[in-house]
Each structure stands twice: as structure tokens, then as C-alpha cells.
mmCIF file of N, CA and C in Angstrom:
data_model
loop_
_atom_site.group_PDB
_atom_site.id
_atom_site.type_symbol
_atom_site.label_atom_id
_atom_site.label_comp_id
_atom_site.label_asym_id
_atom_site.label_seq_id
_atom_site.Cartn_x
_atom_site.Cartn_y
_atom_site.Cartn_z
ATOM 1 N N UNK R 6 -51.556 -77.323 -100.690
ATOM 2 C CA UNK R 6 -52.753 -77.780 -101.392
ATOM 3 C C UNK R 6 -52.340 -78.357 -102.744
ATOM 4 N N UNK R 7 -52.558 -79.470 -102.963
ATOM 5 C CA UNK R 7 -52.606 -80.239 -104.209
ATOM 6 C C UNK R 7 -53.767 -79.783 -104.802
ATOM 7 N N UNK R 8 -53.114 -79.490 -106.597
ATOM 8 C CA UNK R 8 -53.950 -79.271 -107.714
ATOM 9 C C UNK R 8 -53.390 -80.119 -108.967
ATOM 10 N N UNK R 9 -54.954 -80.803 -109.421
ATOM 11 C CA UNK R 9 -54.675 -81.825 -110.612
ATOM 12 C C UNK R 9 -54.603 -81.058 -111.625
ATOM 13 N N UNK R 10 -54.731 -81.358 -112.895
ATOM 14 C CA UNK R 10 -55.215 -80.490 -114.300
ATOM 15 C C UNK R 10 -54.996 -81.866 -115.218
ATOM 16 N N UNK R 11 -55.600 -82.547 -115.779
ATOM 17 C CA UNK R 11 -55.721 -83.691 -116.400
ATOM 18 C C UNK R 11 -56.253 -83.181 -117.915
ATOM 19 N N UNK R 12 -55.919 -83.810 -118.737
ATOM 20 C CA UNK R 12 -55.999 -83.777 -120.170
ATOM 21 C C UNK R 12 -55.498 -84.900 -120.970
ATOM 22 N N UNK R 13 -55.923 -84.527 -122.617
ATOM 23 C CA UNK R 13 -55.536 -85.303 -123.608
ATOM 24 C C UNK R 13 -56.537 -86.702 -123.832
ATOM 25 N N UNK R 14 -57.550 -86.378 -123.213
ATOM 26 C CA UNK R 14 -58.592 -87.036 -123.592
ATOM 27 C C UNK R 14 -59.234 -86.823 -125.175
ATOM 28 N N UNK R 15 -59.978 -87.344 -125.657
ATOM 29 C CA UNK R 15 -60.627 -87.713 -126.849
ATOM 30 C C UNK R 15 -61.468 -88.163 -127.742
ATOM 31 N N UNK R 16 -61.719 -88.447 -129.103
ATOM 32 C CA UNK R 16 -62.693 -90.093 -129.485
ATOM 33 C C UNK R 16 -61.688 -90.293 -130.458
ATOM 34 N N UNK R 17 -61.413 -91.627 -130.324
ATOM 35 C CA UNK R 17 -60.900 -92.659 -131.268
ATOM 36 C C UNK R 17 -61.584 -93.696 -131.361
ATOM 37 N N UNK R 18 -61.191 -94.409 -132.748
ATOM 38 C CA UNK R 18 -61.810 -95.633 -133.527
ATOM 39 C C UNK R 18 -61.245 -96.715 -132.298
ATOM 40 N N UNK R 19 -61.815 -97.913 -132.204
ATOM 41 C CA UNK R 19 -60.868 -99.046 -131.831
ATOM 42 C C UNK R 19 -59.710 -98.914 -132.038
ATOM 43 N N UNK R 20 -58.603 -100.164 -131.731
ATOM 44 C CA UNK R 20 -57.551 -99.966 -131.443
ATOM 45 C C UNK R 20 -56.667 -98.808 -131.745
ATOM 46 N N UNK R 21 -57.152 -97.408 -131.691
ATOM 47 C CA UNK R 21 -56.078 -96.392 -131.566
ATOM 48 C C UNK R 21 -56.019 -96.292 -130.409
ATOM 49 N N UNK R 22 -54.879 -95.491 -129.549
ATOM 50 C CA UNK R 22 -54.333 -94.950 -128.951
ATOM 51 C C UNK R 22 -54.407 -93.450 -128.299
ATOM 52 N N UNK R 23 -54.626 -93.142 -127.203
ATOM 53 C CA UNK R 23 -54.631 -92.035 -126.863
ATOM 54 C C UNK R 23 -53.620 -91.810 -125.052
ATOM 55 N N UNK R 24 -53.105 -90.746 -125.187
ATOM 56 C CA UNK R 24 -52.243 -90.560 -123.781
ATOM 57 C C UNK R 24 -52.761 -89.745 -123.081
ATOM 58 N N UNK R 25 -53.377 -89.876 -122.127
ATOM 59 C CA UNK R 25 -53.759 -88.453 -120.564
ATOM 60 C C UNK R 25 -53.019 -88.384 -120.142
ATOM 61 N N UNK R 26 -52.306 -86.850 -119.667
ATOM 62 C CA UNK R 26 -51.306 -86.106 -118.588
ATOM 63 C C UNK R 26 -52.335 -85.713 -117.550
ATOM 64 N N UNK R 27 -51.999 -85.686 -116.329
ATOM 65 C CA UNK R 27 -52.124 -85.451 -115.274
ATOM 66 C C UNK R 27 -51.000 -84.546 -114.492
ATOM 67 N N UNK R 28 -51.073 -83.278 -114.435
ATOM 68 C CA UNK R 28 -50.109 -82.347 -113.997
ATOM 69 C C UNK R 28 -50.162 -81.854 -112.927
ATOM 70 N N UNK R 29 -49.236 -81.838 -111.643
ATOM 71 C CA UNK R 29 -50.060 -81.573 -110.609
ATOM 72 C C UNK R 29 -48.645 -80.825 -109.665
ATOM 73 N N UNK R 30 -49.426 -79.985 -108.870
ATOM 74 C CA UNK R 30 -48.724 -78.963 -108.155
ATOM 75 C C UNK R 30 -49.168 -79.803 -106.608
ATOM 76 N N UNK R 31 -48.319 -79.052 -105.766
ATOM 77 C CA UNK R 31 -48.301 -78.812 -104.617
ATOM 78 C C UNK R 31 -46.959 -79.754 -103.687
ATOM 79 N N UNK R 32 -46.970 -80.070 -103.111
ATOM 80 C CA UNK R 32 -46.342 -80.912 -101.998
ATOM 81 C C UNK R 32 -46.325 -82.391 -102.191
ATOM 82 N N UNK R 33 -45.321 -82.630 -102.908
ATOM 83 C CA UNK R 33 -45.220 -83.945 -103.090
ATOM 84 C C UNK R 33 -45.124 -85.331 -102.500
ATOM 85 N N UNK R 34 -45.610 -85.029 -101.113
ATOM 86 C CA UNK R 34 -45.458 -86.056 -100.028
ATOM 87 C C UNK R 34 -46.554 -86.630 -100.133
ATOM 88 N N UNK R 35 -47.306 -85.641 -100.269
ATOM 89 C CA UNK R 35 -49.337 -85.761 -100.251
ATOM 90 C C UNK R 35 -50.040 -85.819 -101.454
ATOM 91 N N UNK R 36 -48.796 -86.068 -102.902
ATOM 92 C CA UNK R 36 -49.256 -86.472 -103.980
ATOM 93 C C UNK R 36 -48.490 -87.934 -104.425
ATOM 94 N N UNK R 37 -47.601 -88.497 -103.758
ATOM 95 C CA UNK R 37 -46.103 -89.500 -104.053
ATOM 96 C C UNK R 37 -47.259 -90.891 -104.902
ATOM 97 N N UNK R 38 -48.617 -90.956 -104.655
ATOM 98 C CA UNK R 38 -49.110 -91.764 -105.419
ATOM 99 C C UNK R 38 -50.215 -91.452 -106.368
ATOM 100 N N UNK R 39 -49.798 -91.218 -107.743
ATOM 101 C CA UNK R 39 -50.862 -90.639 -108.940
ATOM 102 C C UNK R 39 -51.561 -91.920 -109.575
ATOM 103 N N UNK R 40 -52.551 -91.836 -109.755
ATOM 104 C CA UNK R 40 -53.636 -92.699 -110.792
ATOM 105 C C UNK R 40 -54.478 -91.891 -111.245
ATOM 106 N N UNK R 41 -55.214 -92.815 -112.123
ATOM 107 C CA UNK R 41 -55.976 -92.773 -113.180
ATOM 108 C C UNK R 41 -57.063 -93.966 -112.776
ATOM 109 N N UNK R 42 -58.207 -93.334 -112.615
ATOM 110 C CA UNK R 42 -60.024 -94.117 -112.325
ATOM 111 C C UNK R 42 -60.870 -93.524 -113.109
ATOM 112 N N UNK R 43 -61.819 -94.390 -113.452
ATOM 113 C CA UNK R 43 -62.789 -94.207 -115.111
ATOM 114 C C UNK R 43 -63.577 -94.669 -114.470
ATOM 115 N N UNK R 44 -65.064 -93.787 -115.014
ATOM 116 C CA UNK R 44 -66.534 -94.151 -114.889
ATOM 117 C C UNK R 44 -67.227 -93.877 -116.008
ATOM 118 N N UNK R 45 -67.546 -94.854 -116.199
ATOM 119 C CA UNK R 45 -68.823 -94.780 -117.659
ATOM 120 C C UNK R 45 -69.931 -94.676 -116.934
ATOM 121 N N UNK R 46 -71.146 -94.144 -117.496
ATOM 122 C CA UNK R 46 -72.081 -93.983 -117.153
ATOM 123 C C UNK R 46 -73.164 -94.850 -116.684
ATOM 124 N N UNK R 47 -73.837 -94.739 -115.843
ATOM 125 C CA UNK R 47 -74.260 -96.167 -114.482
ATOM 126 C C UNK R 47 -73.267 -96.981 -114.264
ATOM 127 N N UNK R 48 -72.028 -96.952 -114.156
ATOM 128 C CA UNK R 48 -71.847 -97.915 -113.618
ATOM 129 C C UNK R 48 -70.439 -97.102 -112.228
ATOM 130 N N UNK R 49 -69.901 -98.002 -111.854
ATOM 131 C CA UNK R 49 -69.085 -97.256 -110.550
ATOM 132 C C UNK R 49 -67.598 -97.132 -111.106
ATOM 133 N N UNK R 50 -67.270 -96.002 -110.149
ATOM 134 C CA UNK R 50 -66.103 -95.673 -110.276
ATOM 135 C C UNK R 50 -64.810 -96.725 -110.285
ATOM 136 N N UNK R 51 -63.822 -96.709 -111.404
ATOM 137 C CA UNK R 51 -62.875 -98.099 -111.524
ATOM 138 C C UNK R 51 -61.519 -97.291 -111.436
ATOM 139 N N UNK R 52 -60.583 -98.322 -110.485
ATOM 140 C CA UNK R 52 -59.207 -98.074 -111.180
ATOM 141 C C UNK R 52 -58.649 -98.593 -111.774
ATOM 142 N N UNK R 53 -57.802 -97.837 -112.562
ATOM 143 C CA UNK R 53 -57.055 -98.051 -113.694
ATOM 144 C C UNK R 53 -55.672 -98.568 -113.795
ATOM 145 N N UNK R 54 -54.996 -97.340 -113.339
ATOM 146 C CA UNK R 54 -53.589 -97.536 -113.284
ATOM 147 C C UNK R 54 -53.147 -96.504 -111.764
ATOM 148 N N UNK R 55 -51.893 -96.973 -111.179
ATOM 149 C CA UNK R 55 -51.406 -96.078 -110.777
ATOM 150 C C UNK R 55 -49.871 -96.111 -110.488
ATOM 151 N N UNK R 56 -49.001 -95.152 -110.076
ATOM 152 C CA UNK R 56 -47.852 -94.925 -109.724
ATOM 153 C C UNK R 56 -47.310 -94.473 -108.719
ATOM 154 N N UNK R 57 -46.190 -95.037 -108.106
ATOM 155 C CA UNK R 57 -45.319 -94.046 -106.854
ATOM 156 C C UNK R 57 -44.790 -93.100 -107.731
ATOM 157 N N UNK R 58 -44.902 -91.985 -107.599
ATOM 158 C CA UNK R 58 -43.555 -91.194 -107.855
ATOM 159 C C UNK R 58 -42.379 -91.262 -107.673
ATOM 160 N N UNK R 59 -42.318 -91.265 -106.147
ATOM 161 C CA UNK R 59 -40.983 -91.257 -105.382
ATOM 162 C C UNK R 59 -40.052 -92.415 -106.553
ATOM 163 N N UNK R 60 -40.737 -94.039 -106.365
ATOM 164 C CA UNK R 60 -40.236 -94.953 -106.854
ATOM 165 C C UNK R 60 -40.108 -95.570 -107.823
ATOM 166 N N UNK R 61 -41.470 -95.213 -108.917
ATOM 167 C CA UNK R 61 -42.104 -95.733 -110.193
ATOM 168 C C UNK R 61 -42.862 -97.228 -110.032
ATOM 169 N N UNK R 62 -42.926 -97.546 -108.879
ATOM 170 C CA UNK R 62 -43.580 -98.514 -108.934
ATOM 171 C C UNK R 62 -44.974 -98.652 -108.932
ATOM 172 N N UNK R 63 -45.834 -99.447 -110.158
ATOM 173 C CA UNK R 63 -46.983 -99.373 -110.819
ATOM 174 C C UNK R 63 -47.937 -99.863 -110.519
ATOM 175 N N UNK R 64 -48.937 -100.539 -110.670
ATOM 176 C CA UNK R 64 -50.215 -101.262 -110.527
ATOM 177 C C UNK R 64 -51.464 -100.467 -111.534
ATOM 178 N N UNK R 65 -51.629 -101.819 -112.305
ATOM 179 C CA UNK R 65 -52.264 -102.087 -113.412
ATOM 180 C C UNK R 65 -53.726 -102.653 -113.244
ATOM 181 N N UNK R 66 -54.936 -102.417 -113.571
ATOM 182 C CA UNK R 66 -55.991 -102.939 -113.586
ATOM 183 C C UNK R 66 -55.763 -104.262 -114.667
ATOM 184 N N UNK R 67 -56.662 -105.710 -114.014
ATOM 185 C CA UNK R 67 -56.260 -106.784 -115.116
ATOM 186 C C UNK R 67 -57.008 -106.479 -116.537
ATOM 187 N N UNK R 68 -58.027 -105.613 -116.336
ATOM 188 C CA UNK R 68 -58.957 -104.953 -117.846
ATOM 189 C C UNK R 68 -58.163 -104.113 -118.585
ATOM 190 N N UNK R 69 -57.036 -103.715 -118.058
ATOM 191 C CA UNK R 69 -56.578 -102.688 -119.082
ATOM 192 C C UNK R 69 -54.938 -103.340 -119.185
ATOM 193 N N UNK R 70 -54.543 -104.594 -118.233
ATOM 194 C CA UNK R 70 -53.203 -105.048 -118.728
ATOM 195 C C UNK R 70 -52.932 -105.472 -119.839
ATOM 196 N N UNK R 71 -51.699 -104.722 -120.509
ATOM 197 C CA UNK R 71 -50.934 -105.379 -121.491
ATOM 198 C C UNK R 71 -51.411 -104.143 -122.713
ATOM 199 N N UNK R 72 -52.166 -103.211 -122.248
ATOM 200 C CA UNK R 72 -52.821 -102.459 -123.564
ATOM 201 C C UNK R 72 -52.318 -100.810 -122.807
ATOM 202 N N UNK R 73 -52.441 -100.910 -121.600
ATOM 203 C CA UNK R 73 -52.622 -99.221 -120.913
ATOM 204 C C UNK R 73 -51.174 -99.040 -120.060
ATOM 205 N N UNK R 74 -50.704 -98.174 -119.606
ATOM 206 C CA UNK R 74 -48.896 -98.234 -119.489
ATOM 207 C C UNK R 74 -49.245 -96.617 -118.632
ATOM 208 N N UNK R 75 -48.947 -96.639 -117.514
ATOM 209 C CA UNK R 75 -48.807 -95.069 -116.524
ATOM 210 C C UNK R 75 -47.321 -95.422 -116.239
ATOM 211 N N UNK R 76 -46.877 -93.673 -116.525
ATOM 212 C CA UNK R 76 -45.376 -93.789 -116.283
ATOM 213 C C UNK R 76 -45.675 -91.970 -115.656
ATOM 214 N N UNK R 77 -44.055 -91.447 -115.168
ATOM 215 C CA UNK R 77 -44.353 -90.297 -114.371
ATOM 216 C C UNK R 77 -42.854 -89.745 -114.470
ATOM 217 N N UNK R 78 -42.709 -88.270 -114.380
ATOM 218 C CA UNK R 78 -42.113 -87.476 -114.104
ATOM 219 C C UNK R 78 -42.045 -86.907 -112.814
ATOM 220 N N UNK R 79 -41.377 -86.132 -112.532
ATOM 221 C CA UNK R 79 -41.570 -85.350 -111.286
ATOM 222 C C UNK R 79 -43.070 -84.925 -110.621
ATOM 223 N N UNK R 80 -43.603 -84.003 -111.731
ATOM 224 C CA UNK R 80 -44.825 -83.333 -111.297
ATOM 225 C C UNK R 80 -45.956 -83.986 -112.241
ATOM 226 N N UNK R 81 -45.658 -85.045 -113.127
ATOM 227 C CA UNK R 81 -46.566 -85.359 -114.047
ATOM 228 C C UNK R 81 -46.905 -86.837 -114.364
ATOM 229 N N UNK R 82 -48.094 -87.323 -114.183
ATOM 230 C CA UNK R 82 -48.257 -88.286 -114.902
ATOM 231 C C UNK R 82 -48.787 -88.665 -115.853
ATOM 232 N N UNK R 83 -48.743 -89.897 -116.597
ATOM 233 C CA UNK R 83 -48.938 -89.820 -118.241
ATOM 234 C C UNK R 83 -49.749 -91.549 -118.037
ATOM 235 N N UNK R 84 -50.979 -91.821 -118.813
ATOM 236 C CA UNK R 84 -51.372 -92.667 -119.203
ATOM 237 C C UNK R 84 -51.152 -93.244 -120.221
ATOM 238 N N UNK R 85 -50.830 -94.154 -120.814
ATOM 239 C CA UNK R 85 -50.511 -94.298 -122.145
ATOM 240 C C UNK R 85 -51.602 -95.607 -122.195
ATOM 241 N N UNK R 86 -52.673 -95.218 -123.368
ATOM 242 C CA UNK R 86 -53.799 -95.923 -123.797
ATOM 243 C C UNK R 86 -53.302 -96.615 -125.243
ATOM 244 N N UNK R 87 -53.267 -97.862 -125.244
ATOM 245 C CA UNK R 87 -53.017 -98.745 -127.051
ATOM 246 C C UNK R 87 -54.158 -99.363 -126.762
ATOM 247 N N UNK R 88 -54.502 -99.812 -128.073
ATOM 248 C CA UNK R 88 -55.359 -100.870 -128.697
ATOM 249 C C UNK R 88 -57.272 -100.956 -127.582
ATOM 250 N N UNK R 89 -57.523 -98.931 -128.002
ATOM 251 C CA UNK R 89 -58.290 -99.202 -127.171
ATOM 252 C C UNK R 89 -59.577 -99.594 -127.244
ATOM 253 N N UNK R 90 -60.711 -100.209 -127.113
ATOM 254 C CA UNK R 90 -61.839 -100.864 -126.776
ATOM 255 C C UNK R 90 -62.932 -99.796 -126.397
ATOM 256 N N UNK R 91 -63.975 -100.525 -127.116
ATOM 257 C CA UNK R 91 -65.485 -99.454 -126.982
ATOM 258 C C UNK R 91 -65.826 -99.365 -125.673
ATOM 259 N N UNK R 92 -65.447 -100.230 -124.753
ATOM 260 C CA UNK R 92 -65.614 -100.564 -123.287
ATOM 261 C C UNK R 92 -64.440 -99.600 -122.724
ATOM 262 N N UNK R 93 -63.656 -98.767 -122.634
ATOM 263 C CA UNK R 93 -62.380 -98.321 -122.430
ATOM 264 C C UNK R 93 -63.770 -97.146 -122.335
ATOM 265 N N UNK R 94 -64.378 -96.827 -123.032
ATOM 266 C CA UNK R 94 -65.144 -95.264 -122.904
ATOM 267 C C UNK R 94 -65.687 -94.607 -121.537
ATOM 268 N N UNK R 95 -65.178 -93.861 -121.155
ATOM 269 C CA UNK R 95 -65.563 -93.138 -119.721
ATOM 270 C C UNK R 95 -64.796 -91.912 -119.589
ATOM 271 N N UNK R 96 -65.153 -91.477 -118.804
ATOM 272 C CA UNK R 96 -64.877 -90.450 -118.026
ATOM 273 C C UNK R 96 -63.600 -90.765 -117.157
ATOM 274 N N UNK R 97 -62.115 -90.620 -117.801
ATOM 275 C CA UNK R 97 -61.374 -90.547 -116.826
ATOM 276 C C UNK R 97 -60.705 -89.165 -115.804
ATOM 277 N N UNK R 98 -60.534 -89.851 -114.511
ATOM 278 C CA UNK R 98 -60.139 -88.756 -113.665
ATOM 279 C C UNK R 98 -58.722 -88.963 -112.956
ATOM 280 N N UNK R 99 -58.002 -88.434 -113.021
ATOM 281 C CA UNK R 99 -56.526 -88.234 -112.392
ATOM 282 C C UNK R 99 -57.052 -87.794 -110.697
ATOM 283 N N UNK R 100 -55.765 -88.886 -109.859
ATOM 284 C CA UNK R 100 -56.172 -88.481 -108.470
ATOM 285 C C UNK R 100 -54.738 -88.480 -108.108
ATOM 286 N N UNK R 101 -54.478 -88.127 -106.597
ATOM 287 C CA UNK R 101 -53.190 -88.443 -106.393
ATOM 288 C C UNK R 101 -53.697 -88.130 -104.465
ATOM 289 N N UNK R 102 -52.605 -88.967 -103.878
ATOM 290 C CA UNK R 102 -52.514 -89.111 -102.213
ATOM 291 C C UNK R 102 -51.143 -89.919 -101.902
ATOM 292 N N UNK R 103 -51.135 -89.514 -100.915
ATOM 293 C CA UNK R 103 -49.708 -90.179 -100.193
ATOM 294 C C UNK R 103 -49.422 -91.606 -100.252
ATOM 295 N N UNK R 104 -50.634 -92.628 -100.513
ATOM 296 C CA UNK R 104 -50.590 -93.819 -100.766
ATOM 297 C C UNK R 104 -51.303 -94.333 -101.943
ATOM 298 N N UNK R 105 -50.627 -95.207 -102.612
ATOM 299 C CA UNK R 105 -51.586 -95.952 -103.526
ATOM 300 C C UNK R 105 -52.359 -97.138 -102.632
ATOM 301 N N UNK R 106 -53.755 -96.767 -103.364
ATOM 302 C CA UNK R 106 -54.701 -98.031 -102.574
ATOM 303 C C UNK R 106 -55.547 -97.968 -104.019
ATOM 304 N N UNK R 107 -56.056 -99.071 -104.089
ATOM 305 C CA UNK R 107 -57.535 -99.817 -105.312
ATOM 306 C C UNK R 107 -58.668 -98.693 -104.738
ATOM 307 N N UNK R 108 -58.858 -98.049 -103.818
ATOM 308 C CA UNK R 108 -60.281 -97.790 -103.229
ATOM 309 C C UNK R 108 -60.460 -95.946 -103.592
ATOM 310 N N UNK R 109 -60.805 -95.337 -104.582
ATOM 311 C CA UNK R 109 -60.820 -93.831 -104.584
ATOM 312 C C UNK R 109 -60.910 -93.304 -103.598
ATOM 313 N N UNK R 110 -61.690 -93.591 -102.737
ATOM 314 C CA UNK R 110 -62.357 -92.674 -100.916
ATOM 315 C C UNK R 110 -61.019 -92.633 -100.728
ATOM 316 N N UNK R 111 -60.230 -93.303 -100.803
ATOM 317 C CA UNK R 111 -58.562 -93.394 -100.540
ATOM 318 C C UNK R 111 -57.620 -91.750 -101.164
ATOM 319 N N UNK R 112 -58.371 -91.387 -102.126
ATOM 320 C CA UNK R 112 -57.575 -90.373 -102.929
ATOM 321 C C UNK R 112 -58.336 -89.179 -102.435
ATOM 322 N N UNK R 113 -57.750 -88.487 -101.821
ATOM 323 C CA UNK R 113 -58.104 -86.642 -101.488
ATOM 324 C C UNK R 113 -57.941 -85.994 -102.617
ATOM 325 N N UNK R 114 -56.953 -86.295 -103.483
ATOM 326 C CA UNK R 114 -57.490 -84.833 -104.485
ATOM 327 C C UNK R 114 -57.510 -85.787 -105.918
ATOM 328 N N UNK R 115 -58.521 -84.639 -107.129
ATOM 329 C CA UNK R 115 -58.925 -85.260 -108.000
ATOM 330 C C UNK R 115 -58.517 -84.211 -109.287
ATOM 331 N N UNK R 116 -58.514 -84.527 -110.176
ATOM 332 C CA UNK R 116 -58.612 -84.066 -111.539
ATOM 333 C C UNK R 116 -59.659 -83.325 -111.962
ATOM 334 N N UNK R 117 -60.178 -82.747 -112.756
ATOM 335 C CA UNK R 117 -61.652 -82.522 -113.024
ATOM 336 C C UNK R 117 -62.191 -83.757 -114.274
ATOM 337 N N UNK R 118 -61.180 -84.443 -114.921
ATOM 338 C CA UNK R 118 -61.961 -85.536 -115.785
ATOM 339 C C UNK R 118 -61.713 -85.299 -117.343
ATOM 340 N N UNK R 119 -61.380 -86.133 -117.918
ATOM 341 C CA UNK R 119 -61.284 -86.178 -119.459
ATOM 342 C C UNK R 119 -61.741 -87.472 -119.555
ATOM 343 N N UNK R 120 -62.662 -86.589 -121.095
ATOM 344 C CA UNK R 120 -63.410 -87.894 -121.340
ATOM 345 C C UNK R 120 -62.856 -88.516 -122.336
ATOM 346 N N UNK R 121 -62.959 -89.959 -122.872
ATOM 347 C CA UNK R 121 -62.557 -90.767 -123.688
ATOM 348 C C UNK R 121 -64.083 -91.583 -124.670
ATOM 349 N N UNK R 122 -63.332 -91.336 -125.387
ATOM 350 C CA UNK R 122 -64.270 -91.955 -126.415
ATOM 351 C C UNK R 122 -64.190 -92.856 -127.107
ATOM 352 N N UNK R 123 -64.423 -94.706 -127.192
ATOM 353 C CA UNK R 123 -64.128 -95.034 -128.434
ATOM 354 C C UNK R 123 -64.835 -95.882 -129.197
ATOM 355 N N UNK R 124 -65.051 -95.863 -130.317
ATOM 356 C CA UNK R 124 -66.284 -96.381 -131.444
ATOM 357 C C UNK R 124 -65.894 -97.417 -132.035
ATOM 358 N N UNK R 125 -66.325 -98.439 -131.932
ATOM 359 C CA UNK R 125 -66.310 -99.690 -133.122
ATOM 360 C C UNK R 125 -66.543 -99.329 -134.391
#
């Protein structure tokens, strides 16, 4: 059984910076692809970023390229948020499954959510 534990959420001004860990146990076959998907309120669930483990190979949302950076350890992954935007504000959630896909229904296990905050 895969378990998330996600953190390091926050509120920051515009362009600061904030990093979410995503720490996760179990069987790494059935976690080898970690992301990060954000929902602000009314509107639908988005992805963000995600990673192979096994390989490090990434995929970037074009809304958050060039500003947001997921990198990974063994059991952990890390968001790295710069120069972030009042629109950046949601509810992010750490997921992880054997494949990376764009589509959450895709991800069996989840995070419980850190929220992000940020103010003009």
C-alpha cells in the first residue's frame, strides 16, 4: 500500500518561492511516477508537474514552465515553486502510480493536499 504525506505549502507575496515534498512509502513499482495537481476553487483539477523516479524524466505544465522545477529522490518528491503568481493559488495534491499520464483518474494514490497561497 502506497502512502503520500505532502507538505511545505504556504502564503507568499508574488514572485516568492515556495517548495512541496511529497514523501511516500510503499512499493515503488506502483509509485515509479510522482506529481503534483492543483485545484483552486470552482475550477477542475490541473496538472502540474511530474516525474519517473526510476529515470528522472519530467513533464511540465506550459502554465507553470520555466518558473516550477519537480525533481526526486528515492522516496521523495520535491516541487520547486519561483516567481509565483496569484493564479498559482490552490490546493496542491501529491499523487503517484506506475505511470505518468496528464489525466488524475490515472493516479491511485493521493496526498491529502497543501495549500498555497499567493497575494499581489
Amino acid at each position: 500500500q502506497v502512502q503520500l504525506v505532502d507538505s511545505g505549502g504556504g502564503s507568499v507575496q508574488a514572485g516568492g518561492s515556495l517548495r512541496l515534498s511529497c514523501a511516500a512509502s510503499g512499493d515503488i513499482s506502483t509509485r515509479n511516477c510522482m506529481g503534483w495537481f492543483r485545484q483552486a476553487p470552482g475550477k477542475a483539477r490541473e496538472g502540474v508537474a511530474r516525474i519517473y523516479i526510476s529515470i528522472g524524466r519530467t513533464y511540465i505544465a506550459d502554465s507553470v514552465k520555466g518558473r516550477f522545477t519537480i525533481s526526486r529522490d528515492k522516496n521523495t518528491a520535491y516541487l520547486q515553486m519561483n516567481s509565483l503568481k496569484p493564479e498559482d493559488t490552490a490546493m496542491y495534491y501529491c499523487a503517484a502510480a506506475p505511470l505518468c499520464s496528464n489525466s488524475s483518474s490515472s493516479f491511485p494514490y493521493w496526498g491529502q493536499g497543501t495549500q498555497v497561497t499567493v497575494s499581489s
